[in-house]
Amino acid sequence: MENLVIAIDGPAGAGKSTVAQIVAQRLAYTYIDTGAMYRAVAWKALQLSKFASEDIAAIAADIDIQLTYKNGCTFVQIDGQDATEAIRTPEVSKMVAEVAQIADVRRYLLILQRRMAENGQVVMDGRDIGTHVLPNADIKIFLTASIEARALRRWRELIAKGYQVDFEQLKADIACRDKKDCEREFAPLVQAEDAVFLDTTHLSIEEAVCEILRLCDKRISDV
Ligand code: DC
């Protein structure tokens, strides 16, 4: 099995985690969901009612985040406690873009993320993986979709979990998060120069997965 490092970046709801997880499964690689790590910090800050940047950075400095994968699902443990569902609540989603803007939070999580990827054979997804975390990744993908399509996917996910959500409000929240992710000072969401742009608005999950696996095969046969 080749030792590739695959970086997948893009905005919320583009299908990154679903696609990245399947790609990792097919290659028998490790999948690392860096969004879950920012969510973990936001969740803990909410639990402790800490809202000042320096307090949130202090949380990021010593948080213990364990990511495990079973049956296509990412399980998240924070300081030994299961927080798989808790980090996906609308409250955490609302707060997380603010948390991700704090330079020290990004610095601490970057150290953890690089450590997680140091042995290779990883698929890591996020917003700044190809540009900052793993700039030497073998394959870089910028996965996106129209705001309508992304909001609809998130809305379906939340409804399936039993949340009452207004579609227009959700779309506005995603647009607001996109803006914060793209405009922040440190490691904003931007396509790496050497990333492949993949628009999933009209692609199925399987089509997106196949395209990434095709790029992996091509990379392997090119070297
Ligand atoms: O992918 P997600 O929706 O779970 O990400 C949660 C938030 O974390 C989102 O606002 C973007 C931010 N994030 C980031 O800034 N950098 C990353 N590498 C991953 C996520």
Tab-separated table of C-alpha atoms and ligand atoms in Angstrom:
chain	number	residue	atom	x	y	z
A	1	MET	CA	0.000	0.000	0.000
A	2	GLU	CA	1.407	3.394	-0.988
A	3	ASN	CA	2.034	6.010	1.648
A	4	LEU	CA	0.034	9.016	0.495
A	5	VAL	CA	-1.009	12.070	2.486
A	6	ILE	CA	-4.345	13.399	1.250
A	7	ALA	CA	-5.621	16.861	2.206
A	8	ILE	CA	-9.270	17.760	1.596
A	9	ASP	CA	-10.388	21.329	2.232
A	10	GLY	CA	-13.577	23.217	1.547
A	11	PRO	CA	-16.555	25.009	3.097
A	12	ALA	CA	-19.184	23.572	5.449
A	13	GLY	CA	-21.537	21.014	3.932
A	14	ALA	CA	-19.490	20.299	0.796
A	15	GLY	CA	-19.415	16.621	1.790
A	16	LYS	CA	-15.787	16.640	2.915
A	17	SER	CA	-16.106	14.374	5.929
A	18	THR	CA	-18.335	11.806	4.207
A	19	VAL	CA	-16.115	11.693	1.135
A	20	ALA	CA	-12.849	11.770	3.112
A	21	GLN	CA	-14.003	8.963	5.376
A	22	ILE	CA	-14.918	6.695	2.470
A	23	VAL	CA	-11.642	7.457	0.668
A	24	ALA	CA	-9.753	6.580	3.872
A	25	GLN	CA	-11.730	3.346	4.278
A	26	ARG	CA	-11.092	2.236	0.693
A	27	LEU	CA	-7.359	2.894	1.042
A	28	ALA	CA	-7.210	1.520	4.621
A	29	TYR	CA	-5.841	4.895	5.714
A	30	THR	CA	-6.521	6.920	8.863
A	31	TYR	CA	-9.144	9.640	8.580
A	32	ILE	CA	-8.668	12.839	10.601
A	33	ASP	CA	-11.572	15.264	10.913
A	34	THR	CA	-9.938	18.545	11.979
A	35	GLY	CA	-13.315	20.328	12.121
A	36	ALA	CA	-14.195	17.960	14.982
A	37	MET	CA	-11.112	19.242	16.829
A	38	TYR	CA	-12.227	22.900	16.540
A	39	ARG	CA	-15.720	21.790	17.571
A	40	ALA	CA	-14.256	19.995	20.600
A	41	VAL	CA	-12.607	23.216	21.780
A	42	ALA	CA	-15.837	25.193	21.191
A	43	TRP	CA	-17.875	22.575	23.077
A	44	LYS	CA	-15.552	22.643	26.068
A	45	ALA	CA	-15.550	26.454	26.106
A	46	LEU	CA	-19.374	26.391	26.161
A	47	GLN	CA	-19.358	23.805	28.964
A	48	LEU	CA	-17.052	25.987	31.035
A	49	SER	CA	-18.751	29.259	29.961
A	50	LYS	CA	-15.382	30.609	28.792
A	51	PHE	CA	-15.731	33.161	26.024
A	52	ALA	CA	-12.525	35.246	26.177
A	53	SER	CA	-9.934	34.375	23.501
A	54	GLU	CA	-7.152	33.729	26.013
A	55	ASP	CA	-9.370	31.358	28.027
A	56	ILE	CA	-10.378	29.472	24.888
A	57	ALA	CA	-6.713	29.267	23.809
A	58	ALA	CA	-5.865	27.835	27.246
A	59	ILE	CA	-8.535	25.167	26.703
A	60	ALA	CA	-6.995	24.280	23.305
A	61	ALA	CA	-3.538	24.061	24.905
A	62	ASP	CA	-4.408	21.146	27.153
A	63	ILE	CA	-7.530	19.543	25.724
A	64	ASP	CA	-7.321	15.791	25.150
A	65	ILE	CA	-9.130	14.911	21.900
A	66	GLN	CA	-9.373	11.295	20.780
A	67	LEU	CA	-10.868	10.558	17.364
A	68	THR	CA	-11.836	6.984	16.544
A	69	TYR	CA	-13.688	5.538	13.560
A	70	LYS	CA	-16.154	2.703	13.612
A	71	ASN	CA	-18.671	1.708	10.940
A	72	GLY	CA	-18.206	4.916	8.988
A	73	CYS	CA	-18.728	7.155	12.009
A	74	THR	CA	-16.232	9.430	13.806
A	75	PHE	CA	-16.398	9.046	17.595
A	76	VAL	CA	-15.035	11.953	19.589
A	77	GLN	CA	-13.808	11.753	23.164
A	78	ILE	CA	-12.910	14.950	24.967
A	79	ASP	CA	-10.912	14.528	28.164
A	80	GLY	CA	-12.154	10.952	28.345
A	81	GLN	CA	-15.840	11.844	27.869
A	82	ASP	CA	-17.871	10.934	24.781
A	83	ALA	CA	-18.838	14.101	22.875
A	84	THR	CA	-19.644	12.609	19.456
A	85	GLU	CA	-23.124	14.124	19.287
A	86	ALA	CA	-22.468	17.084	21.582
A	87	ILE	CA	-19.971	18.697	19.182
A	88	ARG	CA	-22.541	18.708	16.340
A	89	THR	CA	-25.291	20.685	18.074
A	90	PRO	CA	-26.414	23.982	16.498
A	91	GLU	CA	-24.983	25.843	19.559
A	92	VAL	CA	-21.493	24.483	18.904
A	93	SER	CA	-21.861	25.100	15.148
A	94	LYS	CA	-22.709	28.738	15.883
A	95	MET	CA	-19.699	29.272	18.132
A	96	VAL	CA	-17.021	27.267	16.351
A	97	ALA	CA	-16.097	29.771	13.610
A	98	GLU	CA	-15.246	32.324	16.336
A	99	VAL	CA	-13.090	29.754	18.094
A	100	ALA	CA	-11.334	28.911	14.809
A	101	GLN	CA	-10.385	32.571	14.403
A	102	ILE	CA	-8.188	32.577	17.518
A	103	ALA	CA	-4.555	32.334	16.398
A	104	ASP	CA	-3.373	30.443	19.496
A	105	VAL	CA	-6.162	27.892	19.147
A	106	ARG	CA	-5.036	27.250	15.566
A	107	ARG	CA	-1.408	27.013	16.667
A	108	TYR	CA	-2.145	24.371	19.316
A	109	LEU	CA	-4.419	22.317	17.077
A	110	LEU	CA	-1.903	22.479	14.219
A	111	ILE	CA	0.690	20.767	16.434
A	112	LEU	CA	-1.784	17.976	17.239
A	113	GLN	CA	-2.844	17.633	13.588
A	114	ARG	CA	0.725	17.344	12.282
A	115	ARG	CA	1.491	14.759	14.946
A	116	MET	CA	-1.564	12.736	13.905
A	117	ALA	CA	-0.414	12.763	10.264
A	118	GLU	CA	3.295	12.134	10.785
A	119	ASN	CA	3.176	8.450	9.831
A	120	GLY	CA	1.422	9.117	6.533
A	121	GLN	CA	-1.416	7.046	5.052
A	122	VAL	CA	-3.863	9.689	6.177
A	123	VAL	CA	-6.813	11.559	4.768
A	124	MET	CA	-7.224	14.816	6.659
A	125	ASP	CA	-10.067	17.236	6.060
A	126	GLY	CA	-10.590	20.833	7.123
A	127	ARG	CA	-10.142	24.370	5.859
A	128	ASP	CA	-6.368	24.932	5.905
A	129	ILE	CA	-4.922	21.446	5.497
A	130	GLY	CA	-3.430	21.907	2.016
A	131	THR	CA	-2.344	25.490	2.717
A	132	HIS	CA	-0.990	25.305	6.294
A	133	VAL	CA	-1.225	22.012	8.144
A	134	LEU	CA	0.144	19.662	5.467
A	135	PRO	CA	1.516	21.904	2.703
A	136	ASN	CA	3.505	18.948	1.293
A	137	ALA	CA	0.470	16.665	0.985
A	138	ASP	CA	0.630	14.367	-2.050
A	139	ILE	CA	-2.961	15.025	-3.065
A	140	LYS	CA	-4.855	18.240	-2.339
A	141	ILE	CA	-8.545	18.586	-3.053
A	142	PHE	CA	-10.713	21.687	-2.697
A	143	LEU	CA	-14.204	20.256	-2.343
A	144	THR	CA	-17.117	22.626	-2.641
A	145	ALA	CA	-20.785	22.894	-3.703
A	146	SER	CA	-23.365	25.647	-4.100
A	147	ILE	CA	-24.641	27.202	-0.854
A	148	GLU	CA	-28.142	25.817	-1.603
A	149	ALA	CA	-26.836	22.273	-1.958
A	150	ARG	CA	-24.663	22.544	1.157
A	151	ALA	CA	-27.472	23.963	3.295
A	152	LEU	CA	-29.864	21.283	2.077
A	153	ARG	CA	-27.410	18.516	3.047
A	154	ARG	CA	-26.919	19.956	6.566
A	155	TRP	CA	-30.674	20.524	6.949
A	156	ARG	CA	-31.407	16.870	6.076
A	157	GLU	CA	-28.715	15.687	8.509
A	158	LEU	CA	-30.127	17.772	11.360
A	159	ILE	CA	-33.765	16.852	10.655
A	160	ALA	CA	-32.781	13.161	10.607
A	161	LYS	CA	-31.291	13.658	14.080
A	162	GLY	CA	-34.561	15.174	15.306
A	163	TYR	CA	-33.596	18.882	15.392
A	164	GLN	CA	-36.167	21.497	14.383
A	165	VAL	CA	-34.332	23.734	11.921
A	166	ASP	CA	-35.466	26.436	9.573
A	167	PHE	CA	-33.826	25.969	6.163
A	168	GLU	CA	-33.403	29.706	5.408
A	169	GLN	CA	-31.900	30.309	8.846
A	170	LEU	CA	-29.531	27.379	8.406
A	171	LYS	CA	-28.475	28.707	5.003
A	172	ALA	CA	-27.821	32.133	6.518
A	173	ASP	CA	-25.783	30.541	9.355
A	174	ILE	CA	-23.667	28.590	6.846
A	175	ALA	CA	-23.108	31.732	4.744
A	176	CYS	CA	-22.034	33.559	7.897
A	177	ARG	CA	-19.630	30.735	8.851
A	178	ASP	CA	-18.220	30.676	5.284
A	179	LYS	CA	-17.584	34.415	5.507
A	180	LYS	CA	-15.804	34.089	8.856
A	181	ASP	CA	-13.755	31.098	7.633
A	182	CYS	CA	-12.743	32.904	4.418
A	183	GLU	CA	-12.035	36.300	5.916
A	184	ARG	CA	-10.217	35.378	9.101
A	185	GLU	CA	-6.670	36.600	9.502
A	186	PHE	CA	-4.983	33.291	10.326
A	187	ALA	CA	-5.131	30.377	7.884
A	188	PRO	CA	-8.336	31.436	6.097
A	189	LEU	CA	-10.302	29.035	3.925
A	190	VAL	CA	-8.689	29.361	0.517
A	191	GLN	CA	-7.898	26.889	-2.236
A	192	ALA	CA	-4.223	25.874	-2.258
A	193	GLU	CA	-2.548	26.723	-5.566
A	194	ASP	CA	-1.813	23.066	-6.228
A	195	ALA	CA	-5.241	21.755	-5.119
A	196	VAL	CA	-7.713	20.122	-7.490
A	197	PHE	CA	-11.086	21.926	-7.471
A	198	LEU	CA	-14.014	19.512	-7.129
A	199	ASP	CA	-17.566	20.876	-7.221
A	200	THR	CA	-19.987	18.322	-5.729
A	201	THR	CA	-23.213	20.275	-6.383
A	202	HIS	CA	-24.228	17.740	-9.021
A	203	LEU	CA	-21.979	14.850	-7.972
A	204	SER	CA	-22.984	11.888	-5.842
A	205	ILE	CA	-20.768	10.896	-2.915
A	206	GLU	CA	-19.571	7.872	-4.882
A	207	GLU	CA	-18.643	10.056	-7.880
A	208	ALA	CA	-16.601	12.397	-5.682
A	209	VAL	CA	-14.894	9.432	-3.961
A	210	CYS	CA	-14.051	7.843	-7.331
A	211	GLU	CA	-12.552	11.074	-8.622
A	212	ILE	CA	-10.254	11.343	-5.591
A	213	LEU	CA	-9.246	7.673	-5.844
A	214	ARG	CA	-8.511	8.233	-9.544
A	215	LEU	CA	-6.199	11.143	-8.605
A	216	CYS	CA	-4.473	8.875	-6.048
A	217	ASP	CA	-3.916	6.176	-8.685
A	218	LYS	CA	-2.585	8.763	-11.098
A	219	ARG	CA	-0.220	10.136	-8.474
A	220	ILE	CA	1.071	6.643	-7.691
A	221	SER	CA	1.641	5.822	-11.353
A	222	ASP	CA	3.324	9.214	-11.970
A	223	VAL	CA	6.054	8.649	-9.335
B	1	DC	O1	-15.980	21.119	9.097
B	1	DC	P1	-16.747	21.624	10.312
B	1	DC	O2	-18.024	22.321	9.981
B	1	DC	O3	-16.917	20.567	11.353
B	1	DC	O4	-15.760	22.736	10.932
B	1	DC	C1	-16.086	23.427	12.084
B	1	DC	C2	-15.449	24.809	12.075
B	1	DC	O5	-14.032	24.700	12.277
B	1	DC	C3	-15.666	25.669	10.853
B	1	DC	O6	-16.115	26.964	11.225
B	1	DC	C4	-14.313	25.807	10.233
B	1	DC	C5	-13.360	25.496	11.332
B	1	DC	N1	-12.205	24.746	10.845
B	1	DC	C6	-11.050	25.445	10.584
B	1	DC	O7	-11.024	26.667	10.732
B	1	DC	N2	-9.943	24.779	10.169
B	1	DC	C7	-9.975	23.455	9.994
B	1	DC	N3	-8.876	22.816	9.583
B	1	DC	C8	-11.165	22.726	10.234
B	1	DC	C9	-12.273	23.412	10.646
